CSV table of C-alpha atoms and ligand atoms in Angstrom, one decimal:
chain,number,residue,atom,x,y,z
X,1,MET,CA,3.9,-5.8,-8.7
X,2,ALA,CA,1.2,-8.4,-8.1
X,3,GLU,CA,-2.6,-6.6,-7.4
X,4,ARG,CA,-3.5,-7.4,-4.0
X,5,ALA,CA,-7.0,-8.4,-2.7
X,6,ALA,CA,-7.7,-6.0,0.2
X,7,PRO,CA,-5.3,-4.6,1.6
X,8,ALA,CA,-2.8,-5.5,4.5
X,9,ARG,CA,-3.9,-3.9,8.1
X,10,GLN,CA,-0.6,-3.3,9.3
X,11,MET,CA,2.5,-1.5,7.9
X,12,PRO,CA,3.9,-3.1,5.1
X,13,ASP,CA,6.7,-5.4,5.5
X,14,PRO,CA,9.5,-3.7,3.9
X,15,ASP,CA,10.9,-6.1,1.6
X,16,GLY,CA,7.4,-6.9,0.0
X,17,GLY,CA,6.5,-3.1,-1.5
X,18,VAL,CA,6.7,-0.9,-4.0
X,19,ALA,CA,9.5,1.1,-4.9
X,20,PHE,CA,8.9,4.6,-4.4
X,21,ASP,CA,11.9,6.1,-3.6
X,22,PRO,CA,11.2,9.7,-3.3
X,23,ALA,CA,14.5,11.3,-3.5
X,24,ASP,CA,15.8,9.7,-7.2
X,25,PRO,CA,16.5,12.2,-9.1
X,26,ALA,CA,14.8,11.7,-12.6
X,27,PHE,CA,11.1,11.1,-10.1
X,28,VAL,CA,12.8,15.0,-8.2
X,29,ARG,CA,12.6,16.3,-11.8
X,30,ASN,CA,9.2,14.6,-13.3
X,31,PRO,CA,7.5,12.3,-10.6
X,32,TYR,CA,4.1,12.1,-13.8
X,33,PRO,CA,5.0,9.0,-15.0
X,34,ARG,CA,6.1,7.4,-11.5
X,35,TRP,CA,2.9,9.7,-9.6
X,36,ALA,CA,0.5,7.7,-12.6
X,37,GLU,CA,2.3,4.2,-12.7
X,38,LEU,CA,1.3,4.3,-8.6
X,39,ARG,CA,-2.5,5.6,-9.3
X,40,GLU,CA,-2.5,3.0,-11.7
X,41,SER,CA,-1.8,-0.5,-9.6
X,42,GLU,CA,-3.7,-0.1,-6.6
X,43,ARG,CA,-5.4,1.7,-4.6
X,44,LEU,CA,-3.4,1.8,-1.3
X,45,LEU,CA,0.3,1.6,-2.1
X,46,ALA,CA,3.1,-0.4,-0.1
X,47,THR,CA,5.6,1.3,-1.0
X,48,ASP,CA,9.4,-0.2,0.2
X,49,GLU,CA,9.6,2.4,2.4
X,50,GLY,CA,7.1,1.4,4.8
X,51,MET,CA,4.7,3.2,3.9
X,52,TRP,CA,0.8,3.4,2.4
X,53,VAL,CA,1.0,5.8,-0.1
X,54,LEU,CA,-2.5,6.8,-1.5
X,55,THR,CA,-2.7,8.4,-5.7
X,56,ARG,CA,-6.2,8.6,-6.2
X,57,PHE,CA,-8.6,12.1,-6.5
X,58,GLU,CA,-11.8,9.9,-4.2
X,59,ASP,CA,-9.5,8.4,-1.7
X,60,VAL,CA,-6.6,11.4,-1.5
X,61,GLN,CA,-9.6,13.7,-0.7
X,62,ALA,CA,-11.9,10.9,1.0
X,63,VAL,CA,-8.3,10.4,3.9
X,64,LEU,CA,-7.9,13.9,3.4
X,65,ARG,CA,-11.7,15.5,5.2
X,66,ASP,CA,-12.1,12.1,8.0
X,67,ALA,CA,-11.6,12.9,11.6
X,68,ARG,CA,-10.1,10.1,11.9
X,69,MET,CA,-6.8,10.5,10.1
X,70,SER,CA,-5.1,12.6,12.0
X,71,SER,CA,-2.2,15.1,11.3
X,72,ASN,CA,-0.9,15.1,14.3
X,73,PRO,CA,2.7,12.9,13.6
X,74,ARG,CA,2.2,11.8,17.5
X,75,HIS,CA,-0.4,9.3,16.0
X,76,ALA,CA,2.0,7.9,14.1
X,77,GLU,CA,3.2,5.3,15.9
X,78,ASP,CA,4.3,3.5,12.9
X,79,SER,CA,5.3,5.6,10.5
X,80,ARG,CA,8.7,5.5,9.2
X,81,ARG,CA,8.3,9.0,7.6
X,82,LEU,CA,6.6,10.7,10.7
X,83,ARG,CA,9.1,9.4,12.9
X,84,ARG,CA,11.4,11.0,10.9
X,85,GLN,CA,9.3,14.0,10.9
X,86,GLN,CA,9.1,14.7,14.7
X,87,ARG,CA,12.6,15.5,14.7
X,88,MET,CA,11.4,19.0,14.0
X,89,PRO,CA,12.4,22.0,15.9
X,90,PHE,CA,9.2,22.9,16.4
X,91,LEU,CA,6.9,19.8,15.9
X,92,PRO,CA,4.9,18.8,18.5
X,93,ASP,CA,5.9,16.9,21.1
X,94,ASP,CA,5.4,17.2,24.8
X,95,ALA,CA,7.0,20.6,25.0
X,96,SER,CA,6.5,22.4,22.3
X,97,PRO,CA,3.6,24.2,21.0
X,98,PRO,CA,1.0,23.0,19.0
X,99,VAL,CA,1.7,24.1,14.7
X,100,MET,CA,-1.9,24.6,13.3
X,101,LEU,CA,-0.9,22.4,10.2
X,102,PHE,CA,0.5,19.4,13.0
X,103,ALA,CA,-2.4,20.0,14.9
X,104,ASP,CA,-5.4,18.1,15.5
X,105,PRO,CA,-9.0,20.0,17.1
X,106,PRO,CA,-9.9,21.5,19.4
X,107,ASP,CA,-6.0,23.2,18.9
X,108,HIS,CA,-6.1,22.9,15.1
X,109,THR,CA,-9.7,24.8,15.5
X,110,ARG,CA,-8.3,28.1,18.0
X,111,LEU,CA,-5.3,28.5,15.8
X,112,ARG,CA,-6.8,28.1,12.8
X,113,ARG,CA,-9.6,30.8,13.5
X,114,LEU,CA,-7.1,33.3,14.9
X,115,ALA,CA,-5.5,33.5,11.9
X,116,ASN,CA,-8.3,33.1,9.5
X,117,LYS,CA,-9.6,36.8,9.2
X,118,ALA,CA,-5.9,37.7,7.8
X,119,PHE,CA,-6.6,35.4,4.9
X,120,THR,CA,-10.0,36.2,3.7
X,121,PRO,CA,-10.8,36.3,0.3
X,122,LYS,CA,-11.7,39.5,1.5
X,123,ALA,CA,-9.4,40.6,3.5
X,124,VAL,CA,-6.7,39.0,0.7
X,125,GLU,CA,-8.7,41.6,-2.3
X,126,ARG,CA,-7.1,44.6,-0.4
X,127,LEU,CA,-3.2,43.9,-1.0
X,128,ARG,CA,-4.3,42.9,-4.6
X,129,PRO,CA,-3.1,46.6,-5.1
X,130,ARG,CA,-0.4,46.1,-3.3
X,131,ILE,CA,0.5,43.3,-4.6
X,132,GLN,CA,0.4,44.5,-8.5
X,133,GLU,CA,2.7,47.6,-7.4
X,134,ILE,CA,5.1,44.1,-5.6
X,135,VAL,CA,4.7,42.4,-8.8
X,136,ASP,CA,5.7,45.1,-11.3
X,137,ASP,CA,8.3,46.7,-9.1
X,138,LEU,CA,9.6,43.4,-9.8
X,139,LEU,CA,9.2,42.8,-13.0
X,140,ASP,CA,11.1,46.8,-13.9
X,141,ARG,CA,14.6,45.5,-12.5
X,142,ALA,CA,14.0,43.4,-15.3
X,143,VAL,CA,13.1,44.6,-17.8
X,144,ASP,CA,16.5,46.6,-19.5
X,145,ARG,CA,19.0,43.4,-19.0
X,146,GLY,CA,16.7,41.8,-21.6
X,147,GLU,CA,16.7,38.2,-19.4
X,148,MET,CA,15.4,36.9,-15.8
X,149,ASP,CA,15.7,34.2,-13.7
X,150,VAL,CA,12.0,33.6,-13.4
X,151,MET,CA,12.5,32.5,-10.0
X,152,ALA,CA,15.2,34.6,-8.0
X,153,ASP,CA,13.6,37.8,-9.8
X,154,VAL,CA,10.0,37.3,-9.5
X,155,ALA,CA,9.3,33.9,-7.6
X,156,PHE,CA,11.4,33.6,-4.9
X,157,PRO,CA,11.0,37.4,-3.8
X,158,LEU,CA,7.5,38.5,-3.8
X,159,PRO,CA,6.0,36.3,-1.4
X,160,VAL,CA,8.8,37.3,0.7
X,161,VAL,CA,7.9,41.0,0.7
X,162,VAL,CA,4.2,40.0,0.5
X,163,ILE,CA,3.9,37.8,3.8
X,164,CYS,CA,6.6,40.3,5.8
X,165,GLU,CA,4.5,43.2,5.0
X,166,LEU,CA,1.2,41.4,6.2
X,167,LEU,CA,2.8,40.5,9.3
X,168,GLY,CA,5.0,43.5,9.8
X,169,VAL,CA,8.2,43.2,9.0
X,170,PRO,CA,10.6,46.2,8.0
X,171,ALA,CA,11.6,45.9,4.7
X,172,GLU,CA,15.1,46.8,5.6
X,173,ASP,CA,15.1,43.3,7.6
X,174,GLN,CA,14.1,41.2,4.7
X,175,GLU,CA,17.1,40.4,3.5
X,176,GLN,CA,17.5,38.6,6.5
X,177,PHE,CA,15.2,36.3,5.5
X,178,LYS,CA,15.9,34.5,3.1
X,179,GLY,CA,17.0,31.5,2.7
X,180,TRP,CA,16.0,30.8,6.3
X,181,SER,CA,12.3,29.0,5.5
X,182,THR,CA,14.0,27.7,2.9
X,183,ASP,CA,16.2,25.5,5.4
X,184,ILE,CA,13.3,24.7,7.7
X,185,ALA,CA,11.4,23.3,4.6
X,186,ARG,CA,13.5,20.9,3.7
X,187,MET,CA,12.4,19.3,6.9
X,188,LEU,CA,8.8,18.1,5.1
X,189,ASP,CA,10.6,16.0,3.2
X,190,PRO,CA,9.8,11.8,3.7
X,191,VAL,CA,13.4,11.7,4.5
X,192,VAL,CA,15.4,14.4,6.7
X,193,ASP,CA,18.8,13.7,6.8
X,194,GLY,CA,21.6,15.4,9.3
X,195,THR,CA,22.7,18.0,6.3
X,196,ILE,CA,18.5,19.0,6.5
X,197,LEU,CA,18.7,19.4,9.7
X,198,GLU,CA,21.9,21.0,10.7
X,199,ARG,CA,20.7,23.9,8.5
X,200,ALA,CA,16.3,24.1,10.0
X,201,VAL,CA,17.8,24.0,13.1
X,202,PRO,CA,19.3,27.4,12.5
X,203,ALA,CA,17.1,28.4,11.1
X,204,ALA,CA,14.5,28.2,12.6
X,205,LEU,CA,16.5,29.8,16.1
X,206,ASN,CA,16.5,32.6,13.8
X,207,PHE,CA,13.1,33.2,13.2
X,208,VAL,CA,12.4,32.5,17.0
X,209,GLN,CA,14.9,35.3,17.6
X,210,TYR,CA,14.2,38.0,15.3
X,211,PHE,CA,10.1,37.6,15.7
X,212,ALA,CA,11.6,38.4,19.9
X,213,GLY,CA,13.2,40.9,18.7
X,214,LEU,CA,10.3,42.4,16.8
X,215,ILE,CA,7.7,41.3,19.7
X,216,GLU,CA,9.6,43.3,21.8
X,217,GLU,CA,9.5,46.4,19.7
X,218,ARG,CA,5.9,46.0,18.9
X,219,LYS,CA,4.4,45.8,22.3
X,220,THR,CA,5.5,49.6,22.8
X,221,ASN,CA,4.7,50.1,19.4
X,222,PRO,CA,1.5,48.3,17.9
X,223,ARG,CA,1.0,48.3,14.4
X,224,ASP,CA,-2.1,47.2,12.6
X,225,ASP,CA,-0.3,44.6,11.2
X,226,LEU,CA,-0.9,40.5,11.8
X,227,LEU,CA,1.9,40.8,14.2
X,228,THR,CA,0.0,42.9,16.3
X,229,GLY,CA,-3.1,41.5,16.0
X,230,PHE,CA,-1.8,38.0,17.1
X,231,MET,CA,0.0,40.3,19.9
X,232,GLN,CA,-3.1,41.1,21.2
X,233,VAL,CA,-5.2,38.3,20.7
X,234,GLU,CA,-2.5,36.6,23.0
X,235,ALA,CA,-3.8,39.9,25.7
X,236,ASP,CA,-7.4,39.6,25.3
X,237,GLY,CA,-7.9,36.2,26.3
X,238,GLU,CA,-4.7,34.2,26.9
X,239,ARG,CA,-5.6,31.9,23.4
X,240,LEU,CA,-2.5,32.6,22.4
X,241,SER,CA,0.8,31.6,24.3
X,242,GLN,CA,4.2,33.2,23.5
X,243,ALA,CA,5.9,30.1,22.0
X,244,GLU,CA,2.4,29.8,20.0
X,245,LEU,CA,2.7,33.2,18.3
X,246,PHE,CA,6.1,31.7,16.7
X,247,ALA,CA,5.2,29.3,15.6
X,248,MET,CA,2.4,30.7,14.0
X,249,CYS,CA,4.2,33.4,12.6
X,250,ILE,CA,7.7,30.9,11.2
X,251,LEU,CA,4.4,28.4,10.1
X,252,LEU,CA,3.5,31.5,7.5
X,253,PHE,CA,6.7,32.4,6.1
X,254,VAL,CA,7.0,28.6,5.4
X,255,ALA,CA,4.0,27.3,4.2
X,256,GLY,CA,3.9,30.5,2.3
X,257,HIS,CA,7.7,31.4,1.0
X,258,GLU,CA,8.5,28.5,-1.0
X,259,THR,CA,4.9,26.8,-2.0
X,260,THR,CA,3.5,30.0,-3.7
X,261,ALA,CA,7.3,30.6,-5.2
X,262,ASN,CA,6.9,27.3,-6.9
X,263,LEU,CA,3.4,28.1,-8.2
X,264,ILE,CA,5.4,31.0,-9.9
X,265,GLY,CA,7.7,28.3,-11.2
X,266,ASN,CA,5.8,25.6,-12.1
X,267,GLY,CA,3.4,28.2,-13.8
X,268,THR,CA,5.6,30.1,-15.8
X,269,LEU,CA,6.9,26.7,-17.6
X,270,ALA,CA,4.1,25.6,-18.5
X,271,LEU,CA,2.8,28.1,-20.1
X,272,LEU,CA,6.5,28.0,-22.0
X,273,ARG,CA,6.4,25.0,-23.4
X,274,ASN,CA,2.9,25.0,-23.5
X,275,ARG,CA,2.6,27.8,-26.1
X,276,ASP,CA,-0.6,28.6,-26.9
X,277,GLN,CA,-2.3,28.6,-23.4
X,278,PHE,CA,0.8,31.3,-22.6
X,279,ASP,CA,-0.3,33.1,-26.2
X,280,LEU,CA,-3.7,32.2,-25.5
X,281,LEU,CA,-3.7,34.0,-21.0
X,282,ARG,CA,-1.9,37.2,-23.2
X,283,ALA,CA,-4.7,37.6,-24.8
X,284,ASP,CA,-7.2,37.6,-22.8
X,285,PRO,CA,-6.0,39.0,-18.7
X,286,SER,CA,-9.5,37.3,-17.8
X,287,LEU,CA,-8.2,34.1,-17.8
X,288,ALA,CA,-6.0,34.8,-14.8
X,289,VAL,CA,-7.9,33.4,-12.9
X,290,ALA,CA,-8.6,29.8,-14.3
X,291,ALA,CA,-5.3,29.9,-15.9
X,292,THR,CA,-3.8,29.6,-12.0
X,293,GLU,CA,-5.9,26.9,-10.7
X,294,GLU,CA,-5.6,24.8,-14.0
X,295,LEU,CA,-1.6,25.5,-13.7
X,296,LEU,CA,-1.7,24.6,-10.3
X,297,ARG,CA,-3.8,21.1,-10.8
X,298,PHE,CA,-1.3,20.3,-13.6
X,299,ASP,CA,2.2,20.8,-11.3
X,300,PRO,CA,1.4,21.4,-7.8
X,301,PRO,CA,3.8,22.8,-5.1
X,302,VAL,CA,2.8,20.7,-2.6
X,303,GLN,CA,3.3,17.6,-3.7
X,304,ALA,CA,2.1,15.9,-1.3
X,305,THR,CA,1.3,15.7,2.5
X,306,ALA,CA,0.8,13.1,5.1
X,307,ARG,CA,-2.3,11.1,7.6
X,308,SER,CA,-1.8,8.9,10.7
X,309,ALA,CA,-4.7,6.9,11.7
X,310,THR,CA,-6.6,7.1,15.2
X,311,GLU,CA,-8.3,4.1,15.3
X,312,ASP,CA,-8.0,1.2,13.3
X,313,LEU,CA,-10.7,2.5,10.6
X,314,GLU,CA,-11.9,2.1,6.6
X,315,ILE,CA,-12.6,5.1,4.3
X,316,ASN,CA,-13.0,4.7,0.6
X,317,GLY,CA,-13.6,0.1,1.4
X,318,LEU,CA,-9.6,0.7,2.0
X,319,ARG,CA,-8.6,-0.7,5.3
X,320,LEU,CA,-5.5,1.3,8.1
X,321,ALA,CA,-4.9,0.0,11.0
X,322,LYS,CA,-4.1,2.7,14.4
X,323,GLY,CA,-1.2,4.5,14.0
X,324,ASP,CA,-0.6,3.8,10.1
X,325,GLY,CA,1.0,6.7,8.1
X,326,VAL,CA,-0.5,7.5,4.2
X,327,VAL,CA,1.3,9.4,1.9
X,328,CYS,CA,-1.7,11.2,-0.1
X,329,GLY,CA,-0.6,12.2,-3.3
X,330,LEU,CA,-1.8,15.4,-3.7
X,331,ALA,CA,0.1,15.9,-7.2
X,332,ALA,CA,-1.2,12.2,-8.1
X,333,ALA,CA,-4.9,13.0,-7.6
X,334,ASN,CA,-4.4,15.6,-10.4
X,335,ARG,CA,-3.7,14.2,-13.3
X,336,ASP,CA,-6.6,10.9,-12.2
X,337,PRO,CA,-8.3,10.5,-15.3
X,338,ARG,CA,-11.2,9.9,-13.5
X,339,ALA,CA,-11.5,13.2,-12.2
X,340,PHE,CA,-9.5,15.0,-15.2
X,341,LYS,CA,-10.2,14.7,-18.7
X,342,ASP,CA,-6.7,14.4,-20.6
X,343,PRO,CA,-5.0,15.6,-17.8
X,344,ASP,CA,-1.2,15.3,-19.1
X,345,ARG,CA,-2.8,18.9,-21.0
X,346,VAL,CA,-1.9,22.6,-19.4
X,347,VAL,CA,-6.1,23.9,-20.6
X,348,LEU,CA,-5.9,27.2,-18.6
X,349,ALA,CA,-10.0,26.9,-20.1
X,350,ARG,CA,-11.0,24.0,-18.2
X,351,GLY,CA,-12.0,25.5,-15.6
X,352,ARG,CA,-12.2,26.4,-11.8
X,353,GLY,CA,-12.1,22.6,-10.8
X,354,THR,CA,-11.4,20.9,-7.3
X,355,HIS,CA,-7.8,19.6,-7.8
X,356,LEU,CA,-5.9,19.2,-4.3
X,357,ALA,CA,-3.4,21.4,-4.8
X,358,PHE,CA,-4.3,23.5,-1.9
X,359,GLY,CA,-5.5,19.8,0.6
X,360,SER,CA,-8.9,19.2,1.6
X,361,GLY,CA,-11.5,19.3,4.6
X,362,ILE,CA,-10.2,20.8,7.4
X,363,HIS,CA,-6.8,21.5,6.8
X,364,TYR,CA,-7.3,23.4,2.9
X,365,CYS,CA,-4.6,25.6,2.7
X,366,LEU,CA,-5.7,29.2,4.9
X,367,GLY,CA,-3.0,31.2,2.3
X,368,ALA,CA,-5.0,28.6,-0.8
X,369,PRO,CA,-6.4,33.1,-1.7
X,370,LEU,CA,-3.5,35.0,-0.7
X,371,ALA,CA,-1.6,32.4,-3.0
X,372,ARG,CA,-4.2,32.6,-5.8
X,373,VAL,CA,-3.6,36.5,-6.2
X,374,GLU,CA,-0.2,36.5,-6.6
X,375,GLY,CA,-0.4,33.5,-9.0
X,376,GLN,CA,-3.0,35.4,-10.5
X,377,LEU,CA,-1.2,38.3,-11.0
X,378,ALA,CA,2.5,37.5,-11.8
X,379,PHE,CA,1.2,35.1,-14.4
X,380,THR,CA,-1.0,38.1,-16.6
X,381,ALA,CA,2.3,40.2,-15.4
X,382,MET,CA,4.5,38.6,-17.0
X,383,THR,CA,2.5,37.3,-20.7
X,384,GLN,CA,1.1,41.3,-21.0
X,385,ARG,CA,4.5,41.9,-20.3
X,386,PHE,CA,7.1,39.8,-22.0
X,387,PRO,CA,5.0,38.5,-24.9
X,388,GLU,CA,7.8,36.9,-26.5
X,389,MET,CA,9.3,35.7,-23.0
X,390,GLU,CA,11.4,32.3,-24.0
X,391,PRO,CA,13.5,29.8,-22.4
X,392,GLN,CA,16.5,29.9,-21.9
X,393,THR,CA,17.0,26.2,-21.6
X,394,ASP,CA,14.6,23.4,-22.5
X,395,ASP,CA,15.8,21.9,-18.9
X,396,PRO,CA,15.6,23.8,-16.0
X,397,PRO,CA,17.2,22.6,-12.8
X,398,TYR,CA,14.7,20.7,-10.2
X,399,ARG,CA,15.5,21.8,-6.4
X,400,GLU,CA,16.1,18.9,-4.8
X,401,HIS,CA,13.2,18.5,-2.4
X,402,PHE,CA,10.0,15.8,-2.6
X,403,VAL,CA,6.7,17.2,-1.1
X,404,LEU,CA,7.4,21.1,-2.2
X,405,ARG,CA,8.5,20.5,-5.7
X,406,GLY,CA,9.8,23.7,-8.1
X,407,LEU,CA,12.8,24.5,-9.5
X,408,ALA,CA,16.0,26.1,-8.9
X,409,SER,CA,16.2,28.9,-11.1
X,410,LEU,CA,14.0,29.1,-15.0
X,411,PRO,CA,16.1,31.9,-16.7
X,412,VAL,CA,14.2,33.6,-19.8
X,413,ARG,CA,15.0,35.8,-22.3
X,414,LEU,CA,12.0,38.4,-22.4
X,415,GLY,CA,12.7,39.0,-26.4
C,501,HEM,C1,0.5,27.7,-4.2
C,501,HEM,C2,0.6,28.0,-2.8
C,501,HEM,C3,0.6,27.6,-1.8
C,501,HEM,C4,0.5,25.9,-1.8
C,501,HEM,C5,0.4,25.3,-3.0
C,501,HEM,C6,-0.6,25.2,-0.6
C,501,HEM,C7,-0.5,23.9,-0.2
C,501,HEM,C8,-0.9,23.9,1.1
C,501,HEM,C9,-1.7,22.3,1.5
C,501,HEM,C10,-1.3,21.5,0.2
C,501,HEM,C11,-1.9,22.7,2.5
C,501,HEM,C12,-2.6,21.6,3.4
C,501,HEM,C13,-1.3,20.5,3.8
C,501,HEM,C14,-2.5,19.4,4.9
C,501,HEM,O1,-3.5,19.0,4.3
C,501,HEM,O2,-1.5,18.7,5.5
C,501,HEM,C15,-1.4,23.9,2.8
C,501,HEM,C16,-1.7,24.1,4.6
C,501,HEM,C17,-1.6,25.5,5.3
C,501,HEM,N1,-1.6,27.0,4.2
C,501,HEM,FE1,-0.9,26.1,2.2
C,501,HEM,N2,0.7,26.5,0.2
C,501,HEM,C18,-0.2,27.6,-0.2
C,501,HEM,C19,0.3,28.7,0.3
C,501,HEM,C20,0.2,29.2,1.1
C,501,HEM,C21,0.3,30.8,1.8
C,501,HEM,C22,0.4,31.5,1.2
C,501,HEM,C23,0.5,30.7,3.3
C,501,HEM,C24,0.3,32.5,4.2
C,501,HEM,C25,1.4,33.1,4.0
C,501,HEM,C26,-0.3,29.0,3.2
C,501,HEM,C27,-0.8,29.1,4.8
C,501,HEM,C28,-0.9,27.4,5.0
C,501,HEM,C29,-0.4,27.3,6.8
C,501,HEM,C30,-1.3,28.5,7.7
C,501,HEM,C31,-1.5,26.2,6.5
C,501,HEM,C32,-2.3,24.7,7.4
C,501,HEM,C33,-3.4,25.2,7.1
C,501,HEM,C34,-4.3,24.2,8.4
C,501,HEM,O3,-3.4,23.2,9.3
C,501,HEM,O4,-5.6,24.6,8.7
C,501,HEM,N3,0.1,28.4,2.2
C,501,HEM,N4,-1.3,24.5,2.0
């Protein structure tokens, strides 16, 4: 596509844009060549789908940090992508409660403050021994088999058990949650068809029904868990309504489940494909912190997020009109050679850099400290306990998502 002198201020002509098909199976399997092409073509891409797409580190970061860019889909009047998202059962419309991820200040500030305490690095460090136990237990179960599916045996169960224990969901109920957050997470994709909705709506209702029961139980039997904490906040100052409480619980599940699973899956695959780096981590487990950051940068579980302009504005020389929706390519930014040397290589010792896998600005991932600890412990345990671990296939299948990139399965021999 020819270079444009300056980005137009209206949404692009659907016939004149750059082809960007996030549902293309080739893109789902390996989005990075296409992200690279887009990143090198122009700064603000008008795509065939009627979206603006940003792919350069500096631009993505600037948009995420700009208070004039809203996370609330209601601002994206002109964005076809975000209009589709509004069909999400717990996305804000006039009747529904604000959800932190899709809220702007002041609602966002209030909701985030309420949840923040449970997720500070200090609070999460206290969970480290328990998370280690869960990881060890999951790996113990695989040892005798001599093989495992990293996704089914470690990556998916680990974050569910952790978030259930944090919130206070009894272990015997955890089986029920399998699949619910995955079904809802598909709603984050740019194209939400009837099949996705058919699964997501009942899943959200299942969550609400489940938490309604648990909340009733906690009223008579308060515990030292996050759910009781949220309920007491509500009782103290009426700052969290019942509907907001449901929304918060669902958000924590959906935002923390598949993302963390994909960190473990994508990260393990990257280690297996870069054996020298696998061996490096095995030989020096103190690399786990840096390694987790590098694996997040290299193949981030959340490929993109969206914002819309609340007014006509200019950021970094990019002009947007009020209502314009922008897809921020986090994964593309993480491989921007302007920001990272040799971005397509996995270099565990690269050091803790400013990748955008957890976003940036006020919506920076609330669960980042927790996800980091889960990743660090999982990568360390797998490389320590299974030094000869090998993939059983060169080409493991991906789930169909675009926004959340992750494997459907990753079968390995334990050696
Ligand atoms: C590797 C795992 C994870 C990744 C890659 C990830 C990624 C992200 C990203 C990119 C955002 C910002 C979205 C935006 O700006 O539009 C975000 C927000 C959020 N994440 Fe995570 N996340 C992960 C794990 C978790 C976990 C474990 C939890 C909680 C249990 C969590 C809870 C949240 C919440 C509540 C928000 C909204 C924060 C806000 O709006 O202020 N995430 N996450």
